[in-house]
């Protein structure tokens, strides 16, 4: 372990979070960098960063942490009464009914029980960047498992499907609604479509550093390209590898179009502020979501083994059910992680919101340090006695 300079600030009482962050970046490849941010009831209490090229305003690819931004758009449409998630997708997008998909509901898609995790033959990178093209490829695709029977993560396709529903309901896109209703009013550093004038702030995701032992372990346990998990990660596309999955946000077209499943760009502070705007409000504003809406979208729908992600991948409505991943959080905690290691969530019970980004891709799609950092944040916010009881 070697000492890495930590930049930024923490509020009084959150010093332990800084210490845990310092330990994390020292244990990892600290020079490539990471960011950590948190709000407590709308007040920024943590804003930290480390790494040779990283600043507090550095932007990097969010991968599926993007789904949290898209999920908030869907939550607002549910709250407005404009979207009925129990109607079949085909009611909104008739062509989707082809190939045995006529009974799949919007809810099925949002909780990863639709059976649609990818397409035969996979997607090119240019196709993945444009969710209208992804949606078109999905029209003729049969489900890979019986809809509603089990759950399997639709990593690249979920919000391509939901995006067509949103377009039918509103005449607009998820990206435009996010910008209009969420990002711009709160000046958030999260983008579904990175403006050209902010492109200079983007730092590419770096490939993971794996020891020979780690590489051998990954090779032994990697998804078969034509199995359900391989299809979901697009490994069934010719020449597409796990390293290509990690590097996707480095393709300018993905950042420019901001596809709503995995194409978002942002900072840790932006992610944490986004969730604060949703559940506690920022700068004296009312929260975007009502308590009733939070209860609706945070309710656990899918838990137990996931056909794609494995043993523990629980889902709420458009989000991950974070209380089942981080048991010290309240039952209505919700958010979403990203495959290169980023994460973001809101815990309405404690009023905490969290954002984390790392520039170097995490090995094997996960970043276990998020559990450590989130636990340190929770202990600082609620006290050791309450945290240990939780």
PDB file of N, CA and C in Angstrom, residues 3 136 146 174 197:
ATOM      1  N   UNK A   3       1.032   5.741  -0.169  1.00  0.00           N
ATOM      2  CA  UNK A   3       0.222   6.909   0.141  1.00  0.00           C
ATOM      3  C   UNK A   3      -0.130   7.678  -1.125  1.00  0.00           C
ATOM      4  N   UNK A 136     -34.789  -1.148 -32.680  1.00  0.00           N
ATOM      5  CA  UNK A 136     -35.175  -1.755 -33.960  1.00  0.00           C
ATOM      6  C   UNK A 136     -34.706  -3.200 -34.038  1.00  0.00           C
ATOM      7  N   UNK A 146     -38.723 -17.358 -20.327  1.00  0.00           N
ATOM      8  CA  UNK A 146     -40.151 -17.062 -20.259  1.00  0.00           C
ATOM      9  C   UNK A 146     -40.386 -15.781 -19.463  1.00  0.00           C
ATOM     10  N   UNK A 174     -36.057  10.072 -23.311  1.00  0.00           N
ATOM     11  CA  UNK A 174     -35.567  10.046 -21.940  1.00  0.00           C
ATOM     12  C   UNK A 174     -34.477  11.098 -21.765  1.00  0.00           C
ATOM     13  N   UNK A 197     -18.995  21.119 -25.645  1.00  0.00           N
ATOM     14  CA  UNK A 197     -18.187  22.070 -24.887  1.00  0.00           C
ATOM     15  C   UNK A 197     -17.696  21.508 -23.556  1.00  0.00           C
TER      16      UNK A 197
END
